[in-house]
Coordinates of C-alpha atoms in Angstrom, one line a residue:
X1 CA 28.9 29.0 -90.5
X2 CA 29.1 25.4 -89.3
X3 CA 30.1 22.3 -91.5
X4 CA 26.5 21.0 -89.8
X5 CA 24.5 24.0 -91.9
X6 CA 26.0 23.1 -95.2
X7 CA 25.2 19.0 -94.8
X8 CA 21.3 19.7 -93.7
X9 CA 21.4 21.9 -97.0
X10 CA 22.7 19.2 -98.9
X11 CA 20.4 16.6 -97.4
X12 CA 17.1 18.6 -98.7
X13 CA 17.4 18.3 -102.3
X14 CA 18.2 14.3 -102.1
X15 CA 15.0 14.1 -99.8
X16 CA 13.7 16.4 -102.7
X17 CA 15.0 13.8 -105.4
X18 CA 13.6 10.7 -103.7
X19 CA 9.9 12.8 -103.3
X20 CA 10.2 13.2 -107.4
X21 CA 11.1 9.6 -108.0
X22 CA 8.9 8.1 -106.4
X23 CA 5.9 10.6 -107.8
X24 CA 7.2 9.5 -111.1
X25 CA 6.8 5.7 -110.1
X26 CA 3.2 6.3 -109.2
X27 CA 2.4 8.5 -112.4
X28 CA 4.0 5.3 -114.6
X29 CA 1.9 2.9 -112.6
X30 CA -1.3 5.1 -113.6
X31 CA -0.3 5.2 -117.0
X32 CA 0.6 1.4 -117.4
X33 CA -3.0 0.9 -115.8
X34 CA -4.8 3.6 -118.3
X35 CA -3.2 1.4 -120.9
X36 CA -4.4 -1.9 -119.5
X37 CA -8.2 -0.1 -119.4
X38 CA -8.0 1.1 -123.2
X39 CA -6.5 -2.1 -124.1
X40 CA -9.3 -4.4 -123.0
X41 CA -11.6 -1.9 -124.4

């Protein structure tokens, strides 16, 4: 086993981590806009 194998396995989950954040972002901007629309309303 190289030293190479175990940092491309570590690198996947941060990837995986920055994916979820950034999901996250975009579901709080939908919800901050639903909230705008039923507040006008």
């Amino acid at each position: 086993m190289s030293r190479d194998h175990t940092s491309a396995e570590m690198r996947v989950p941060r990837q995986c981590l920055v994916d979820a954040i950034g999901n996250v972002d975009i579901l709080l901007q939908m919800l901050t806009g639903l909230s705008a629309t039923f507040g006008e309303d």
